[in-house]
Amino acid sequence: MPIITLTENASETVEAHSPIHIEAAPAPGYSTNVRLELQGDARANDAGASAVRLLTGTGLIKIVVKPLRGDEFGPETTVRVSAVRGRPGTPQATGVEFEPVTLDGRSDTVIGTLSYEGDRLVIESVSGTGRGETPFDGAAATLRAGLRANLGRRNLTGVVTPGTPTVLALDSSASLSSLATEEDMSLAADILIGIAGALNPDAPFEVSTENSSRPDLIDSREDLKAAALRALTAGAHRVGSGVRREAGVPGRPSFAISDEEPYGVEPHGLTIVIGKGAREGSRSATDTPGVLRVTEELAQEIRENSPRLDEVYSHIVESCAGDARTGEGIYR
């Protein structure tokens, strides 16, 4: 058989009469430092840090990738794992390849399983890309990876009820249009996309503006970013005070992107404040519970993936996981 691609939870049975070369390689356009291991009763020879040559085995054998250095994968770490008999890259090679998997913010990750059934080998994919695992890039990838690592270190789950839409109040006022730039809005949208990718990856966005009679349901990250940029442009032709974030509830934090500071502190959520006031003001990005200001310093730290972002990740998690007015439910 030729080399085929396994989708998530799919399987393929191949002959087991000769060794199988299993390797993790960077997906096109991505770089990674990854180690590949087989866990279980497998007899195999190492073929480098990211490859093994499977000879035989019994029971269920897991194909596991883990960071070559450190505790978790960094941003924009995407790999493609293959299990091939024969020389890879030649017409004689046969076997399977798994869909590319985005690993940023993860530690050990099971890509697939192997099991021998007599003279046959069953190869199964258990970790495909899925909508929530498609590659992220730029600021969104940085935020997503950092937040996932932060949640993992805290062993914190349940910040968001799975499948509930990510609720966003999107300011499209005249003041936003005059005080914020396209770069401001683009970065704010990327920050929100990264947050949603870590907290609520498989859910759509439920977006409201002051001009909408009911929220719009947006399924893709690209469409969300386009809607944010349209709101910025629309504000130049509108008079109004913009929309504000309503308080979230446990398991369903709410979000807003605005050029105005909230009147008070609302629980369970985050207002991302952009524009000239946030960029040039005296307050830091994380001075206020439930508020993240897109300051010049924050933008620079995101570009550099600075270690100082750890404070930002904790601020976001604590704003979304608890009631910032009372400290109830805040994880420290």
Short mmCIF file of C-alpha atoms in Angstrom, two decimals:
data_model
loop_
_atom_site.label_atom_id
_atom_site.label_comp_id
_atom_site.label_asym_id
_atom_site.label_seq_id
_atom_site.Cartn_x
_atom_site.Cartn_y
_atom_site.Cartn_z
CA MET A 1 0.00 0.00 0.00
CA PRO A 2 1.18 3.61 -0.41
CA ILE A 3 1.63 5.99 2.51
CA ILE A 4 -1.81 7.13 3.69
CA THR A 5 -2.88 9.86 6.11
CA LEU A 6 -4.74 8.86 9.27
CA THR A 7 -7.43 11.24 10.43
CA GLU A 8 -8.26 11.55 14.13
CA ASN A 9 -9.35 8.24 15.71
CA ALA A 10 -8.87 6.39 12.41
CA SER A 11 -6.84 3.18 12.13
CA GLU A 12 -4.96 1.20 9.50
CA THR A 13 -3.72 -2.40 9.55
CA VAL A 14 -0.37 -3.22 7.92
CA GLU A 15 1.77 -6.32 7.59
CA ALA A 16 4.18 -6.81 10.48
CA HIS A 17 6.82 -8.91 8.76
CA SER A 18 9.57 -6.25 8.88
CA PRO A 19 10.59 -3.26 11.05
CA ILE A 20 8.66 0.03 11.01
CA HIS A 21 10.45 3.41 11.09
CA ILE A 22 8.52 5.87 13.28
CA GLU A 23 9.57 9.52 13.19
CA ALA A 24 8.38 12.97 14.28
CA ALA A 25 9.35 15.73 11.86
CA PRO A 26 8.49 19.44 11.70
CA ALA A 27 5.39 20.21 9.67
CA PRO A 28 6.20 22.50 6.71
CA GLY A 29 6.87 26.03 7.91
CA TYR A 30 7.36 25.06 11.56
CA SER A 31 10.39 24.33 13.70
CA THR A 32 10.47 22.07 16.70
CA ASN A 33 12.71 20.29 19.15
CA VAL A 34 10.84 17.07 19.84
CA ARG A 35 11.63 13.66 21.27
CA LEU A 36 9.67 10.58 20.17
CA GLU A 37 9.27 7.54 22.42
CA LEU A 38 7.35 4.29 22.40
CA GLN A 39 5.65 3.47 25.70
CA GLY A 40 4.69 -0.14 26.35
CA ASP A 41 6.17 -3.55 25.64
CA ALA A 42 8.02 -2.65 22.45
CA ARG A 43 11.35 -3.90 21.13
CA ALA A 44 12.85 -1.04 19.15
CA ASN A 45 16.11 0.62 18.22
CA ASP A 46 16.69 4.35 18.62
CA ALA A 47 17.22 6.18 15.33
CA GLY A 48 17.84 9.63 16.80
CA ALA A 49 16.01 11.77 19.34
CA SER A 50 12.88 11.99 17.21
CA ALA A 51 12.81 8.54 15.59
CA VAL A 52 12.72 4.83 16.49
CA ARG A 53 12.79 1.60 14.52
CA LEU A 54 10.10 -0.75 15.84
CA LEU A 55 11.02 -4.44 15.58
CA THR A 56 8.17 -6.12 17.46
CA GLY A 57 6.08 -5.87 20.61
CA THR A 58 3.06 -7.03 22.57
CA GLY A 59 0.01 -5.31 24.01
CA LEU A 60 -0.83 -1.66 23.41
CA ILE A 61 2.16 0.53 22.49
CA LYS A 62 1.80 4.32 22.63
CA ILE A 63 3.57 6.73 20.27
CA VAL A 64 4.49 9.69 22.49
CA VAL A 65 6.14 13.01 21.65
CA LYS A 66 7.65 15.23 24.34
CA PRO A 67 9.83 18.36 24.43
CA LEU A 68 13.50 17.72 23.82
CA ARG A 69 14.24 20.42 26.39
CA GLY A 70 12.05 21.96 29.08
CA ASP A 71 8.66 21.00 30.48
CA GLU A 72 6.38 22.04 27.62
CA PHE A 73 6.47 22.87 23.94
CA GLY A 74 6.81 26.52 22.98
CA PRO A 75 4.65 28.50 20.53
CA GLU A 76 4.30 27.35 16.92
CA THR A 77 5.46 23.79 17.59
CA THR A 78 3.76 21.57 15.03
CA VAL A 79 4.90 18.09 14.03
CA ARG A 80 3.92 15.37 11.62
CA VAL A 81 4.52 11.79 12.78
CA SER A 82 4.91 8.94 10.30
CA ALA A 83 5.19 5.15 10.61
CA VAL A 84 6.80 3.82 7.44
CA ARG A 85 8.28 0.54 6.22
CA GLY A 86 11.11 0.92 3.72
CA ARG A 87 13.33 3.92 3.14
CA PRO A 88 11.36 7.13 3.88
CA GLY A 89 11.01 9.34 0.83
CA THR A 90 11.35 6.55 -1.73
CA PRO A 91 8.59 5.06 -3.92
CA GLN A 92 9.01 1.74 -2.11
CA ALA A 93 8.05 3.23 1.27
CA THR A 94 4.66 2.17 2.64
CA GLY A 95 2.83 3.00 5.85
CA VAL A 96 0.91 5.85 7.44
CA GLU A 97 1.37 9.46 8.46
CA PHE A 98 -0.66 11.17 11.16
CA GLU A 99 -2.26 14.58 10.62
CA PRO A 100 -0.05 17.47 11.80
CA VAL A 101 -0.46 18.10 15.52
CA THR A 102 0.05 21.49 17.19
CA LEU A 103 1.86 20.94 20.49
CA ASP A 104 2.35 24.45 21.89
CA GLY A 105 1.76 24.56 25.63
CA ARG A 106 1.64 20.77 25.95
CA SER A 107 4.05 18.38 27.60
CA ASP A 108 3.97 14.64 26.82
CA THR A 109 1.39 13.98 24.07
CA VAL A 110 0.13 10.64 22.75
CA ILE A 111 -0.09 10.79 18.97
CA GLY A 112 -1.23 7.24 18.26
CA THR A 113 -1.12 3.60 19.31
CA LEU A 114 0.30 0.38 17.89
CA SER A 115 -0.87 -3.18 18.56
CA TYR A 116 0.22 -6.48 17.04
CA GLU A 117 -2.43 -8.97 15.97
CA GLY A 118 -0.57 -12.04 14.78
CA ASP A 119 1.35 -11.06 11.66
CA ARG A 120 -0.49 -7.73 11.39
CA LEU A 121 0.14 -4.37 13.04
CA VAL A 122 -2.79 -2.05 13.82
CA ILE A 123 -1.86 1.66 13.80
CA GLU A 124 -4.41 4.09 15.27
CA SER A 125 -4.46 7.89 15.49
CA VAL A 126 -5.65 9.29 18.82
CA SER A 127 -4.56 12.93 18.55
CA GLY A 128 -5.51 14.57 15.27
CA THR A 129 -5.58 18.29 14.69
CA GLY A 130 -9.31 18.99 15.08
CA ARG A 131 -10.74 22.51 14.86
CA GLY A 132 -9.33 23.45 18.24
CA GLU A 133 -5.86 22.16 17.35
CA THR A 134 -5.24 23.80 13.99
CA PRO A 135 -1.98 25.73 13.96
CA PHE A 136 -1.95 29.12 15.67
CA ASP A 137 0.62 31.76 14.84
CA GLY A 138 2.00 35.07 16.06
CA ALA A 139 0.60 36.63 19.23
CA ALA A 140 -2.28 34.13 19.37
CA ALA A 141 0.18 31.21 19.47
CA THR A 142 2.25 32.89 22.18
CA LEU A 143 -0.78 33.59 24.40
CA ARG A 144 -2.28 30.16 23.85
CA ALA A 145 0.93 28.31 24.67
CA GLY A 146 1.64 30.41 27.76
CA LEU A 147 -1.88 30.07 29.12
CA ARG A 148 -1.98 26.32 28.54
CA ALA A 149 1.31 25.96 30.39
CA ASN A 150 0.00 28.16 33.23
CA LEU A 151 -3.16 26.07 33.54
CA GLY A 152 -1.10 22.89 33.47
CA ARG A 153 1.21 24.04 36.25
CA ARG A 154 -1.82 24.86 38.41
CA ASN A 155 -3.54 21.61 37.44
CA LEU A 156 -6.54 23.85 36.83
CA THR A 157 -9.52 22.67 34.80
CA GLY A 158 -13.12 23.80 34.46
CA VAL A 159 -12.40 27.51 33.95
CA VAL A 160 -14.78 27.28 30.98
CA THR A 161 -17.63 24.82 30.53
CA PRO A 162 -16.68 22.89 27.36
CA GLY A 163 -18.61 23.85 24.24
CA THR A 164 -20.10 27.11 25.51
CA PRO A 165 -19.52 30.05 23.13
CA THR A 166 -16.80 32.58 23.93
CA VAL A 167 -18.82 35.74 24.63
CA LEU A 168 -17.32 38.99 23.30
CA ALA A 169 -18.62 42.56 23.51
CA LEU A 170 -16.89 44.32 20.62
CA ASP A 171 -16.70 48.11 20.81
CA SER A 172 -17.37 49.84 17.49
CA SER A 173 -17.76 53.41 18.71
CA ALA A 174 -16.43 56.61 17.18
CA SER A 175 -13.96 57.05 20.04
CA LEU A 176 -12.50 53.61 19.40
CA SER A 177 -12.02 54.45 15.75
CA SER A 178 -10.24 57.71 16.57
CA LEU A 179 -8.05 56.44 19.43
CA ALA A 180 -7.16 52.91 18.33
CA THR A 181 -5.18 51.78 15.31
CA GLU A 182 -5.61 48.71 13.16
CA GLU A 183 -2.48 47.33 14.82
CA ASP A 184 -4.10 47.78 18.26
CA MET A 185 -7.25 45.95 17.22
CA SER A 186 -5.36 43.19 15.42
CA LEU A 187 -3.26 42.51 18.52
CA ALA A 188 -6.32 42.58 20.79
CA ALA A 189 -8.08 40.07 18.54
CA ASP A 190 -5.00 37.84 18.56
CA ILE A 191 -4.88 38.03 22.36
CA LEU A 192 -8.53 36.98 22.59
CA ILE A 193 -7.99 34.20 20.05
CA GLY A 194 -5.05 32.90 22.09
CA ILE A 195 -7.09 33.03 25.31
CA ALA A 196 -10.00 31.18 23.71
CA GLY A 197 -7.60 28.67 22.17
CA ALA A 198 -6.32 27.80 25.65
CA LEU A 199 -9.55 27.98 27.66
CA ASN A 200 -12.25 27.02 25.16
CA PRO A 201 -10.70 25.74 21.92
CA ASP A 202 -13.66 24.01 20.28
CA ALA A 203 -16.29 26.69 20.82
CA PRO A 204 -17.51 29.47 18.50
CA PHE A 205 -17.46 33.17 19.36
CA GLU A 206 -20.68 34.98 20.30
CA VAL A 207 -20.05 38.61 19.33
CA SER A 208 -22.15 41.68 20.18
CA THR A 209 -21.68 45.31 19.14
CA GLU A 210 -23.75 48.35 20.13
CA ASN A 211 -25.34 48.23 16.69
CA SER A 212 -26.43 44.58 16.77
CA SER A 213 -29.91 43.51 17.83
CA ARG A 214 -28.61 40.08 18.76
CA PRO A 215 -25.17 38.45 18.97
CA ASP A 216 -23.48 37.06 15.87
CA LEU A 217 -22.15 33.52 16.09
CA ILE A 218 -18.68 33.35 14.50
CA ASP A 219 -17.07 29.95 13.99
CA SER A 220 -13.54 30.73 12.83
CA ARG A 221 -10.63 32.73 14.19
CA GLU A 222 -10.13 34.40 10.81
CA ASP A 223 -13.75 35.61 10.74
CA LEU A 224 -13.45 36.93 14.29
CA LYS A 225 -10.39 38.97 13.39
CA ALA A 226 -12.13 40.32 10.28
CA ALA A 227 -15.17 41.32 12.38
CA ALA A 228 -12.93 43.13 14.86
CA LEU A 229 -11.26 45.15 12.11
CA ARG A 230 -14.63 45.99 10.56
CA ALA A 231 -15.83 47.28 13.93
CA LEU A 232 -12.82 49.57 14.13
CA THR A 233 -13.56 51.06 10.70
CA ALA A 234 -17.31 51.32 11.33
CA GLY A 235 -16.75 53.46 14.40
CA ALA A 236 -15.64 56.43 12.31
CA HIS A 237 -19.21 56.82 11.05
CA ARG A 238 -21.07 56.27 14.32
CA VAL A 239 -21.80 58.23 17.47
CA GLY A 240 -22.13 56.19 20.63
CA SER A 241 -20.46 55.14 23.83
CA GLY A 242 -19.67 51.60 22.77
CA VAL A 243 -20.55 48.35 24.48
CA ARG A 244 -19.31 47.07 27.80
CA ARG A 245 -18.66 43.63 29.13
CA GLU A 246 -21.42 42.11 31.20
CA ALA A 247 -20.40 40.02 34.17
CA GLY A 248 -19.62 36.43 33.37
CA VAL A 249 -20.62 33.44 35.46
CA PRO A 250 -18.56 30.51 36.75
CA GLY A 251 -17.62 28.35 33.78
CA ARG A 252 -18.53 31.05 31.27
CA PRO A 253 -16.26 34.09 31.46
CA SER A 254 -17.12 37.06 29.25
CA PHE A 255 -14.80 39.30 27.24
CA ALA A 256 -14.74 42.77 25.71
CA ILE A 257 -12.45 44.75 23.42
CA SER A 258 -12.80 48.50 24.00
CA ASP A 259 -10.88 51.76 24.20
CA GLU A 260 -12.59 52.61 27.52
CA GLU A 261 -11.84 51.37 31.01
CA PRO A 262 -14.77 49.56 32.69
CA TYR A 263 -16.78 51.59 35.22
CA GLY A 264 -16.24 48.94 37.87
CA VAL A 265 -14.84 45.47 38.33
CA GLU A 266 -17.06 42.74 36.90
CA PRO A 267 -16.48 39.09 37.82
CA HIS A 268 -15.53 36.17 35.62
CA GLY A 269 -14.02 37.72 32.53
CA LEU A 270 -11.65 40.20 30.94
CA THR A 271 -11.86 43.57 29.19
CA ILE A 272 -9.03 44.10 26.72
CA VAL A 273 -8.42 47.86 26.58
CA ILE A 274 -6.74 49.26 23.48
CA GLY A 275 -6.00 52.67 22.00
CA LYS A 276 -3.86 55.67 22.77
CA GLY A 277 -4.82 55.77 26.45
CA ALA A 278 -3.74 52.19 27.03
CA ARG A 279 -0.57 52.51 24.95
CA GLU A 280 0.67 55.73 26.53
CA GLY A 281 -0.96 55.67 29.98
CA SER A 282 0.84 55.28 33.29
CA ARG A 283 -0.89 52.08 34.37
CA SER A 284 0.55 48.67 33.55
CA ALA A 285 -1.16 45.96 31.53
CA THR A 286 -2.29 44.07 34.64
CA ASP A 287 -2.90 46.82 37.24
CA THR A 288 -6.66 46.22 37.42
CA PRO A 289 -8.48 42.92 38.05
CA GLY A 290 -10.57 41.93 35.05
CA VAL A 291 -8.74 44.36 32.72
CA LEU A 292 -5.83 43.79 30.35
CA ARG A 293 -4.37 46.97 28.84
CA VAL A 294 -2.56 46.60 25.53
CA THR A 295 0.40 48.78 26.47
CA GLU A 296 3.57 49.30 24.46
CA GLU A 297 5.36 47.12 27.01
CA LEU A 298 2.84 44.29 26.65
CA ALA A 299 3.06 44.37 22.86
CA GLN A 300 6.85 44.16 23.07
CA GLU A 301 6.75 41.31 25.59
CA ILE A 302 4.43 39.34 23.32
CA ARG A 303 6.67 39.91 20.30
CA GLU A 304 9.67 38.66 22.31
CA ASN A 305 7.75 35.90 24.15
CA SER A 306 9.23 37.41 27.31
CA PRO A 307 9.35 35.47 30.61
CA ARG A 308 7.57 38.50 32.11
CA LEU A 309 4.41 37.28 30.37
CA ASP A 310 3.97 34.75 33.19
CA GLU A 311 2.39 37.54 35.24
CA VAL A 312 0.03 38.30 32.35
CA TYR A 313 -1.02 34.66 32.04
CA SER A 314 -1.78 34.44 35.76
CA HIS A 315 -3.75 37.70 35.56
CA ILE A 316 -5.87 36.37 32.69
CA VAL A 317 -6.54 33.02 34.37
CA GLU A 318 -7.46 34.66 37.67
CA SER A 319 -9.74 37.19 35.97
CA CYS A 320 -11.58 34.45 34.08
CA ALA A 321 -11.69 31.85 36.85
CA GLY A 322 -13.02 33.92 39.72
CA ASP A 323 -14.79 36.98 41.06
CA ALA A 324 -12.21 39.75 40.99
CA ARG A 325 -14.40 41.97 43.23
CA THR A 326 -14.17 39.63 46.21
CA GLY A 327 -11.33 37.27 45.37
CA GLU A 328 -13.77 34.36 45.52
CA GLY A 329 -12.74 31.52 43.25
CA ILE A 330 -9.40 33.15 42.43
CA TYR A 331 -6.56 30.63 42.12
CA ARG A 332 -3.22 31.83 43.43
#
